[in-house]
Coordinates of N, CA and C in Angstrom, one line a residue:
Chain K
X1 N -11.3 28.2 -15.4 CA -10.4 27.0 -15.3 C -11.0 26.1 -14.3
X2 N -11.4 24.9 -14.8 CA -12.0 23.9 -13.9 C -10.9 23.4 -13.0
X3 N -11.2 23.1 -11.8 CA -10.3 22.5 -10.9 C -10.4 21.0 -11.1
X4 N -10.0 20.2 -10.1 CA -10.1 18.8 -10.1 C -11.5 18.4 -9.9
X5 N -12.0 17.5 -10.8 CA -13.4 17.0 -10.7 C -13.4 15.5 -10.5
X6 N -14.4 15.0 -9.8 CA -14.5 13.6 -9.5 C -15.9 13.2 -9.7
X7 N -16.1 11.9 -10.2 CA -17.4 11.4 -10.3 C -17.4 9.9 -10.0
X8 N -18.5 9.4 -9.5 CA -19.7 10.1 -9.0 C -19.4 10.8 -7.7
X9 N -20.4 11.5 -7.2 CA -20.2 12.1 -5.8 C -20.4 11.1 -4.7
X10 N -21.5 10.3 -4.9 CA -21.8 9.3 -3.9 C -22.0 7.9 -4.7
X11 N -21.8 6.8 -4.0 CA -22.0 5.5 -4.6 C -22.2 4.5 -3.5
X12 N -23.2 3.7 -3.7 CA -23.5 2.6 -2.8 C -23.3 1.2 -3.5
X13 N -22.5 0.4 -3.0 CA -22.2 -0.9 -3.6 C -22.4 -2.0 -2.5
X14 N -22.5 -3.2 -3.0 CA -22.6 -4.4 -2.2 C -21.3 -5.1 -2.1
X15 N -21.1 -5.8 -1.0 CA -19.8 -6.6 -0.8 C -19.6 -7.5 -2.0
X16 N -18.4 -7.6 -2.4 CA -18.1 -8.5 -3.5 C -18.1 -7.8 -4.9
X17 N -18.8 -6.7 -5.0 CA -18.9 -6.0 -6.3 C -17.6 -5.3 -6.6
X18 N -17.6 -4.7 -7.8 CA -16.5 -3.9 -8.3 C -17.0 -2.5 -8.5
X19 N -16.1 -1.5 -8.3 CA -16.4 -0.1 -8.5 C -15.3 0.6 -9.3
X20 N -15.7 1.6 -10.0 CA -14.8 2.5 -10.8 C -15.1 3.9 -10.4
X21 N -14.1 4.6 -10.0 CA -14.2 6.0 -9.7 C -13.4 6.8 -10.7
X22 N -13.8 8.0 -11.0 CA -13.2 8.8 -12.0 C -12.7 10.1 -11.6
X23 N -11.6 10.6 -12.2 CA -11.0 11.9 -11.8 C -10.5 12.6 -13.0
X24 N -10.8 13.9 -13.1 CA -10.2 14.7 -14.2 C -9.3 15.8 -13.5
X25 N -8.0 15.8 -13.8 CA -7.1 16.7 -13.1 C -7.4 18.2 -13.5
X26 N -6.8 19.1 -12.7 CA -6.8 20.5 -13.1 C -6.0 20.7 -14.4
X27 N -6.5 21.7 -15.1 CA -5.9 22.0 -16.4 C -4.4 22.2 -16.3
X28 N -3.6 21.6 -17.1 CA -2.2 21.8 -17.1 C -1.4 20.8 -16.2
X29 N -2.2 20.0 -15.4 CA -1.6 19.0 -14.5 C -1.5 17.6 -15.2
X30 N -0.4 16.9 -14.9 CA -0.2 15.6 -15.6 C -0.1 14.5 -14.6
X31 N -0.1 14.7 -13.3 CA 0.1 13.7 -12.3 C -1.2 13.6 -11.5
X32 N -1.7 12.4 -11.2 CA -2.9 12.2 -10.4 C -2.6 11.2 -9.3
X33 N -2.9 11.6 -8.1 CA -2.8 10.7 -6.9 C -4.2 10.4 -6.4
X34 N -4.3 9.2 -5.8 CA -5.6 8.8 -5.2 C -5.3 8.5 -3.7
X35 N -6.3 9.0 -2.9 CA -6.3 8.8 -1.5 C -7.6 8.2 -1.0
X36 N -7.5 7.4 0.1 CA -8.7 6.9 0.8 C -8.7 7.5 2.2
X37 N -9.9 8.1 2.5 CA -10.0 8.6 3.8 C -11.2 7.9 4.5
X38 N -10.8 7.0 5.4 CA -11.8 6.3 6.2 C -12.2 7.2 7.4
X39 N -13.3 6.8 8.0 CA -13.9 7.7 9.1 C -12.9 7.8 10.2
X40 N -12.6 9.1 10.6 CA -11.7 9.3 11.7 C -10.2 9.2 11.4
X41 N -9.9 9.1 10.1 CA -8.5 8.9 9.7 C -8.2 10.1 8.8
X42 N -6.9 10.3 8.6 CA -6.4 11.2 7.6 C -6.4 10.5 6.2
X43 N -6.3 11.3 5.2 CA -6.2 10.6 3.8 C -5.0 9.7 3.8
X44 N -5.2 8.5 3.2 CA -4.1 7.5 3.1 C -3.8 7.4 1.6
X45 N -2.5 7.5 1.2 CA -2.1 7.4 -0.1 C -2.3 6.0 -0.7
X46 N -3.0 5.9 -1.9 CA -3.2 4.7 -2.5 C -2.2 4.4 -3.6
X47 N -2.2 5.3 -4.6 CA -1.2 5.3 -5.7 C -1.2 6.6 -6.5
X48 N -0.1 6.7 -7.3 CA 0.1 7.9 -8.1 C 0.3 7.5 -9.5
X49 N -0.3 8.3 -10.5 CA -0.1 8.0 -11.9 C 0.6 9.2 -12.6
X50 N 1.6 8.9 -13.4 CA 2.3 9.9 -14.2 C 2.6 9.2 -15.5
X51 N 2.4 9.9 -16.6 CA 2.6 9.4 -18.0 C 2.0 8.0 -18.1
X52 N 0.8 7.9 -17.7 CA 0.0 6.7 -17.8 C 0.5 5.4 -17.1
X53 N 1.5 5.7 -16.2 CA 2.0 4.5 -15.4 C 1.9 4.8 -13.9
X54 N 1.7 3.7 -13.2 CA 1.7 3.8 -11.7 C 3.1 4.1 -11.3
X55 N 3.3 5.2 -10.7 CA 4.7 5.6 -10.3 C 5.0 5.2 -8.8
X56 N 4.0 5.4 -8.0 CA 4.2 5.0 -6.6 C 2.9 4.3 -6.1
X57 N 3.1 3.5 -5.0 CA 1.9 2.8 -4.5 C 2.1 2.8 -3.0
X58 N 1.0 3.1 -2.3 CA 0.9 3.0 -0.9 C 0.6 1.5 -0.4
X59 N 0.3 1.4 0.8 CA 0.1 0.0 1.4 C -1.4 -0.4 1.2
X60 N -1.7 -0.7 -0.1 CA -3.1 -1.1 -0.4 C -3.0 -2.4 -1.2
X61 N -4.0 -3.3 -1.0 CA -3.9 -4.6 -1.7 C -4.1 -4.4 -3.2
X62 N -3.9 -5.5 -3.9 CA -4.0 -5.5 -5.4 C -5.4 -5.4 -5.9
X63 N -6.4 -5.5 -5.0 CA -7.8 -5.2 -5.3 C -8.0 -3.8 -5.8
X64 N -7.0 -2.9 -5.4 CA -7.1 -1.5 -5.8 C -6.2 -1.4 -7.0
X65 N -6.7 -0.9 -8.1 CA -5.9 -0.7 -9.3 C -6.4 0.6 -10.0
X66 N -5.6 1.0 -10.9 CA -5.9 2.3 -11.5 C -5.5 2.4 -12.9
X67 N -5.8 3.5 -13.5 CA -5.4 3.7 -14.9 C -5.3 5.2 -15.1
X68 N -4.4 5.6 -16.0 CA -4.4 7.0 -16.4 C -4.5 7.1 -17.9
X69 N -5.3 8.0 -18.4 CA -5.5 8.1 -19.9 C -4.6 9.1 -20.5
X70 N -4.5 9.1 -21.8 CA -3.6 10.1 -22.5 C -4.0 11.6 -22.2
X71 N -5.2 11.8 -21.8 CA -5.6 13.2 -21.5 C -5.4 13.5 -20.0
X72 N -4.7 12.6 -19.3 CA -4.3 12.7 -17.9 C -5.4 12.4 -16.9
X73 N -6.6 12.2 -17.4 CA -7.7 11.7 -16.4 C -7.3 10.3 -15.9
X74 N -8.0 10.0 -14.8 CA -7.6 8.7 -14.2 C -8.8 8.0 -13.6
X75 N -8.7 6.7 -13.5 CA -9.7 5.9 -12.8 C -9.1 5.1 -11.7
X76 N -9.9 4.9 -10.7 CA -9.6 4.0 -9.6 C -10.6 2.9 -9.6
X77 N -10.1 1.7 -9.6 CA -10.9 0.5 -9.6 C -10.7 -0.3 -8.3
X78 N -11.8 -0.7 -7.7 CA -11.7 -1.6 -6.5 C -12.5 -2.8 -6.8
X79 N -11.9 -4.0 -6.7 CA -12.5 -5.3 -6.9 C -12.9 -5.9 -5.6
X80 N -13.8 -6.8 -5.7 CA -14.2 -7.7 -4.5 C -14.4 -6.8 -3.2
X81 N -15.3 -5.8 -3.3 CA -15.4 -4.8 -2.3 C -15.7 -5.5 -0.9
X82 N -15.1 -4.8 0.1 CA -15.3 -5.2 1.5 C -16.0 -4.1 2.2
X83 N -16.6 -4.4 3.3 CA -17.2 -3.3 4.1 C -16.2 -2.3 4.5
X84 N -15.0 -2.7 4.8 CA -13.9 -1.7 5.2 C -13.5 -0.8 4.1
X85 N -13.9 -1.0 2.8 CA -13.6 -0.1 1.7 C -14.5 1.1 1.7
X86 N -15.5 1.1 2.6 CA -16.4 2.3 2.7 C -15.5 3.5 3.2
X87 N -15.5 4.6 2.4 CA -14.6 5.7 2.7 C -14.9 6.8 1.7
X88 N -14.2 7.9 1.9 CA -14.2 9.0 1.0 C -12.9 8.8 0.2
X89 N -13.1 8.8 -1.2 CA -11.9 8.6 -2.0 C -11.6 10.0 -2.7
X90 N -10.4 10.5 -2.4 CA -10.0 11.8 -2.9 C -9.0 11.6 -4.1
X91 N -9.1 12.4 -5.1 CA -8.2 12.5 -6.1 C -7.5 13.8 -6.0
X92 N -6.2 13.8 -6.3 CA -5.4 15.1 -6.3 C -4.6 15.1 -7.5
X93 N -4.4 16.3 -8.1 CA -3.6 16.5 -9.3 C -2.4 17.4 -9.0
X94 N -1.4 17.2 -9.8 CA -0.2 18.1 -9.6 C 0.6 18.1 -11.0
X95 N 1.7 18.8 -11.0 CA 2.4 18.8 -12.2 C 3.8 18.3 -12.0
X96 N 4.3 17.4 -12.9 CA 5.6 17.0 -13.0 C 6.0 15.8 -12.0
X97 N 7.3 15.5 -12.0 CA 7.7 14.4 -11.2 C 7.9 14.7 -9.7
X98 N 8.1 16.0 -9.4 CA 8.3 16.4 -8.0 C 7.0 17.1 -7.5
X99 N 6.3 16.5 -6.7 CA 5.0 17.0 -6.3 C 5.2 18.1 -5.2
X100 N 5.2 19.3 -5.7 CA 5.3 20.5 -4.7 C 4.0 20.8 -4.1
X101 N 3.0 20.8 -4.9 CA 1.7 21.2 -4.5 C 0.6 20.4 -5.2
X102 N -0.4 19.9 -4.4 CA -1.5 19.2 -5.0 C -2.8 19.9 -4.9
X103 N -3.6 19.7 -5.8 CA -5.0 20.3 -5.8 C -5.9 19.1 -5.7
X104 N -6.8 19.2 -4.8 CA -7.7 18.1 -4.5 C -9.1 18.3 -5.1
X105 N -9.7 17.2 -5.5 CA -11.1 17.2 -5.9 C -12.0 17.1 -4.6
X106 N -13.3 17.1 -4.8 CA -14.2 17.1 -3.6 C -14.4 15.6 -3.1
X107 N -14.0 14.6 -3.8 CA -14.1 13.3 -3.3 C -15.3 12.5 -3.8
X108 N -15.2 11.2 -3.8 CA -16.4 10.3 -4.0 C -16.6 9.5 -2.7
X109 N -17.8 9.6 -2.2 CA -18.2 8.9 -1.0 C -18.7 7.5 -1.4
X110 N -17.9 6.4 -1.0 CA -18.3 5.1 -1.3 C -18.8 4.4 -0.1
X111 N -20.0 3.8 -0.2 CA -20.6 3.0 0.9 C -20.7 1.6 0.4
X112 N -20.2 0.7 1.2 CA -20.3 -0.8 0.9 C -21.2 -1.4 1.9
X113 N -22.3 -2.0 1.4 CA -23.2 -2.7 2.4 C -23.2 -4.2 2.3
Chain N
X1 N 5.5 2.8 7.1 CA 4.4 3.9 7.2 C 4.9 4.9 8.2
X2 N 5.0 6.2 7.7 CA 5.4 7.3 8.6 C 4.2 7.8 9.4
X3 N 4.5 8.2 10.6 CA 3.5 8.7 11.5 C 3.5 10.2 11.5
X4 N 2.3 10.8 11.2 CA 2.1 12.3 11.3 C 1.0 12.5 12.3
X5 N 1.3 13.2 13.3 CA 0.3 13.4 14.4 C -0.1 14.9 14.5
X6 N -1.4 15.1 14.7 CA -1.9 16.5 14.8 C -2.6 16.6 16.2
X7 N -2.5 17.7 16.8 CA -3.2 18.0 18.0 C -3.5 19.5 18.1
X8 N -4.7 19.8 18.8 CA -5.6 18.8 19.3 C -6.5 18.2 18.2
X9 N -7.3 17.2 18.5 CA -8.1 16.6 17.5 C -9.3 17.5 17.1
X10 N -9.8 18.3 18.1 CA -10.8 19.3 17.8 C -10.7 20.4 18.8
X11 N -11.3 21.5 18.4 CA -11.1 22.8 19.1 C -12.3 23.7 18.9
X12 N -12.9 24.2 20.0 CA -13.9 25.2 19.9 C -13.4 26.5 20.5
X13 N -13.5 27.6 19.7 CA -13.0 28.9 20.2 C -14.1 29.9 19.9
X14 N -14.0 31.0 20.7 CA -15.0 32.1 20.5 C -14.4 33.0 19.4
X15 N -15.4 33.6 18.6 CA -15.0 34.6 17.6 C -14.1 35.6 18.2
X16 N -13.0 35.9 17.5 CA -12.0 36.9 18.0 C -10.8 36.3 18.7
X17 N -11.0 35.0 19.2 CA -9.8 34.4 19.9 C -8.8 34.0 18.9
X18 N -7.6 33.9 19.3 CA -6.5 33.4 18.5 C -6.2 32.0 18.9
X19 N -5.8 31.2 18.0 CA -5.6 29.7 18.3 C -4.4 29.2 17.5
X20 N -4.0 28.0 18.0 CA -2.9 27.4 17.2 C -3.0 25.8 17.3
X21 N -2.5 25.2 16.3 CA -2.5 23.7 16.3 C -1.1 23.2 16.0
X22 N -0.9 21.9 16.3 CA 0.5 21.3 16.1 C 0.4 20.2 15.1
X23 N 1.5 20.1 14.4 CA 1.7 18.9 13.5 C 3.1 18.3 13.8
X24 N 3.1 17.1 14.1 CA 4.4 16.4 14.4 C 4.7 15.4 13.3
X25 N 5.9 15.3 12.9 CA 6.3 14.5 11.8 C 7.7 14.0 12.0
X26 N 8.1 12.9 11.2 CA 9.5 12.4 11.3 C 10.5 13.5 10.9
X27 N 11.6 13.6 11.6 CA 12.6 14.6 11.3 C 13.6 14.1 10.2
X28 N 13.5 12.8 9.9 CA 14.5 12.3 8.9 C 13.9 12.2 7.5
X29 N 14.7 12.3 6.5 CA 14.3 12.3 5.1 C 13.2 13.3 4.8
X30 N 13.3 14.5 5.4 CA 12.3 15.5 5.3 C 12.4 16.2 3.9
X31 N 11.3 16.4 3.2 CA 11.3 17.2 2.0 C 10.4 18.4 2.1
X32 N 9.2 18.3 2.6 CA 8.2 19.4 2.7 C 7.1 19.1 3.7
X33 N 6.6 20.2 4.2 CA 5.4 20.1 5.1 C 4.3 20.9 4.5
X34 N 3.1 20.3 4.4 CA 2.0 21.0 3.8 C 0.9 21.2 4.8
X35 N 0.2 22.4 4.7 CA -1.0 22.6 5.5 C -2.2 22.8 4.5
X36 N -3.3 22.1 4.8 CA -4.5 22.2 4.0 C -5.7 22.7 4.9
X37 N -6.6 23.4 4.4 CA -7.8 23.8 5.0 C -9.0 23.0 4.3
X38 N -9.8 22.4 5.1 CA -10.9 21.5 4.5 C -12.2 21.8 5.1
X39 N -13.0 22.5 4.3 CA -14.4 22.8 4.8 C -15.3 21.6 4.4
X40 N -16.3 21.4 5.2 CA -17.3 20.3 4.9 C -17.8 20.4 3.5
X41 N -17.9 19.3 2.8 CA -18.5 19.2 1.5 C -17.7 19.9 0.4
X42 N -16.5 20.4 0.7 CA -15.6 21.0 -0.3 C -14.3 20.3 -0.4
X43 N -13.5 20.7 -1.4 CA -12.2 20.1 -1.6 C -11.2 20.7 -0.6
X44 N -10.2 19.9 -0.1 CA -9.1 20.4 0.7 C -8.4 21.5 -0.1
X45 N -8.1 22.6 0.6 CA -7.5 23.8 -0.1 C -6.1 24.0 0.5
X46 N -5.1 24.0 -0.4 CA -3.7 24.2 0.1 C -3.6 25.6 0.7
X47 N -3.0 25.6 1.9 CA -2.6 26.9 2.6 C -1.2 27.2 2.4
X48 N -0.3 26.3 2.9 CA 1.1 26.5 2.8 C 1.9 25.3 2.4
X49 N 3.0 25.5 1.8 CA 4.0 24.5 1.6 C 5.3 25.0 2.2
X50 N 5.9 24.3 3.1 CA 7.2 24.8 3.7 C 8.3 23.7 3.6
X51 N 9.4 24.2 3.2 CA 10.5 23.2 3.0 C 11.8 23.5 3.8
X52 N 12.0 24.7 4.3 CA 13.2 25.0 5.0 C 13.0 25.1 6.5
X53 N 13.9 24.6 7.3 CA 13.9 24.7 8.7 C 13.8 26.2 9.1
X54 N 12.9 26.6 9.9 CA 12.7 28.0 10.3 C 11.8 28.8 9.4
X55 N 11.3 28.1 8.4 CA 10.3 28.8 7.5 C 9.2 29.3 8.3
X56 N 8.7 30.5 7.9 CA 7.5 31.0 8.4 C 6.7 31.5 7.2
X57 N 5.4 31.1 7.1 CA 4.6 31.6 6.0 C 3.3 32.3 6.6
X58 N 2.8 33.2 5.9 CA 1.6 33.9 6.3 C 0.6 34.2 5.2
X59 N -0.7 34.0 5.5 CA -1.7 34.3 4.5 C -2.8 34.9 5.3
X60 N -2.9 36.3 5.2 CA -4.0 37.0 6.0 C -3.8 36.8 7.5
X61 N -4.8 36.2 8.2 CA -4.7 36.0 9.6 C -4.1 34.7 10.0
X62 N -3.7 33.9 9.0 CA -3.2 32.5 9.2 C -1.7 32.5 9.0
X63 N -1.0 31.9 9.9 CA 0.5 31.8 9.7 C 0.9 30.4 10.1
X64 N 2.1 30.0 9.7 CA 2.6 28.7 10.0 C 4.1 28.8 10.2
X65 N 4.7 28.0 11.1 CA 6.1 27.9 11.3 C 6.6 26.4 11.2
X66 N 7.8 26.2 10.9 CA 8.4 24.9 10.7 C 9.7 24.7 11.4
X67 N 9.8 23.6 12.1 CA 11.0 23.1 12.7 C 11.3 21.7 12.3
X68 N 12.2 21.6 11.3 CA 12.5 20.3 10.7 C 13.4 19.4 11.6
X69 N 14.2 20.1 12.4 CA 15.2 19.4 13.3 C 14.4 18.6 14.4
X70 N 13.4 19.2 14.9 CA 12.6 18.5 16.0 C 11.3 17.9 15.4
X71 N 11.0 18.2 14.2 CA 9.9 17.5 13.5 C 8.5 18.1 14.0
X72 N 8.3 19.4 13.9 CA 7.0 19.9 14.2 C 6.7 21.2 13.4
X73 N 5.4 21.5 13.2 CA 5.0 22.7 12.6 C 3.8 23.2 13.4
X74 N 3.7 24.5 13.5 CA 2.5 25.1 14.2 C 1.8 25.9 13.1
X75 N 0.4 25.9 13.2 CA -0.4 26.7 12.5 C -1.1 27.7 13.4
X76 N -1.1 29.0 13.1 CA -1.7 30.0 14.0 C -2.8 30.7 13.3
X77 N -3.9 30.9 14.0 CA -5.0 31.7 13.4 C -5.2 32.9 14.4
X78 N -5.1 34.1 13.9 CA -5.2 35.3 14.7 C -6.7 35.8 14.6
X79 N -7.3 36.1 15.7 CA -8.7 36.7 15.6 C -9.6 35.8 14.8
X80 N -9.9 34.6 15.3 CA -10.7 33.6 14.6 C -12.0 34.2 14.2
X81 N -12.5 33.8 13.0 CA -13.8 34.2 12.5 C -14.6 32.9 12.2
X82 N -15.9 33.0 12.2 CA -16.7 31.8 11.9 C -16.4 31.1 10.6
X83 N -16.0 31.9 9.6 CA -15.6 31.3 8.3 C -14.3 30.5 8.4
X84 N -13.6 30.6 9.5 CA -12.3 29.8 9.7 C -12.7 28.4 10.1
X85 N -13.9 28.1 10.5 CA -14.4 26.8 10.9 C -14.1 25.8 9.8
X86 N -13.3 24.8 10.0 CA -12.9 23.8 9.0 C -12.0 22.8 9.7
X87 N -11.6 21.8 9.0 CA -10.6 20.8 9.4 C -9.3 21.2 8.8
X88 N -8.3 21.3 9.6 CA -6.9 21.7 9.2 C -6.0 20.5 9.2
X89 N -5.6 20.1 8.0 CA -4.8 18.9 7.8 C -3.3 19.3 7.5
X90 N -2.4 18.5 8.1 CA -1.0 18.7 7.6 C -0.6 17.4 6.9
X91 N 0.4 17.6 6.1 CA 0.9 16.4 5.3 C 2.4 16.6 5.2
X92 N 3.1 15.5 5.4 CA 4.6 15.4 5.3 C 5.0 14.7 4.1
X93 N 5.9 15.3 3.3 CA 6.5 14.5 2.2 C 8.0 14.3 2.5
X94 N 8.4 13.1 2.2 CA 9.8 12.8 2.4 C 10.4 12.9 1.0
X95 N 11.7 12.5 0.9 CA 12.4 12.5 -0.4 C 11.8 11.5 -1.3
X96 N 10.9 10.6 -0.8 CA 10.2 9.6 -1.7 C 9.0 10.2 -2.4
X97 N 8.7 11.4 -2.1 CA 7.6 12.1 -2.9 C 6.2 11.7 -2.5
X98 N 6.0 10.9 -1.5 CA 4.7 10.5 -1.1 C 4.2 11.4 0.0
X99 N 2.9 11.7 0.0 CA 2.2 12.5 1.0 C 1.8 11.6 2.2
X100 N 2.1 12.0 3.4 CA 1.6 11.3 4.6 C 0.8 12.3 5.4
X101 N -0.5 12.1 5.6 CA -1.4 13.0 6.2 C -1.6 12.7 7.7
X102 N -1.8 13.8 8.5 CA -2.3 13.6 9.8 C -3.8 13.4 9.8
X103 N -4.4 13.2 11.0 CA -5.9 13.0 11.0 C -6.6 14.4 11.1
X104 N -5.9 15.5 11.2 CA -6.6 16.8 11.2 C -7.0 17.3 12.5
X105 N -7.1 18.6 12.6 CA -7.7 19.3 13.7 C -9.0 20.0 13.2
X106 N -10.1 19.7 13.9 CA -11.3 20.3 13.5 C -11.6 21.5 14.4
X107 N -11.7 22.7 13.7 CA -11.8 23.9 14.4 C -13.3 24.4 14.2
X108 N -13.9 24.8 15.3 CA -15.2 25.4 15.3 C -15.1 26.8 15.9
X109 N -15.5 27.8 15.2 CA -15.4 29.2 15.8 C -16.9 29.6 16.1
X110 N -17.1 29.9 17.3 CA -18.5 30.2 17.8 C -18.7 31.7 17.8
X111 N -19.7 32.1 17.0 CA -20.0 33.6 16.9 C -20.3 34.2 18.3

């Protein structure tokens, strides 16, 4: 049983560009949450997707958007990249509307130059 | 934005020592407190989910306690081993279902 997978592992982009990160949830899970972990910080909640809709959103600008597909996989898109978007992006999956337990992927390391 | 604080930020202990860390969180609108263990280059791994005041959970040499009235949780490791070296994260969830993470405690166990 595969756990949560994320791609790519590492990514280098230039300021102003756009990036798409991908996440496949653990088998049987239908909810995907995205987090940003900047250097020296704990993971910060970006948003959560359930039934292909954004259910909750943290304090992130509209440059951060997402999508969930019918197979429950998800994408995180970031437009107009800033240097400050450099971080580790974590995806977590869970089941149902009440998140009792999350399983995390290994993350995508994004570097913006 | 809810504030979750962990202390200490980092810790170095000798193999065989017992140690503990603290997680402080808001005591209002509490739903659950989560502890994760995160080794370098791996995924964070869930250790405990605690929901009731006075909860105590144990997994092998690691245990955790919860005080929701005063807003803190302790994680204990008995007889630390080098393989316990990792960052230990706590996360608070309120009735709003969102996870709020602390910045973690980095533990290094010296053989």
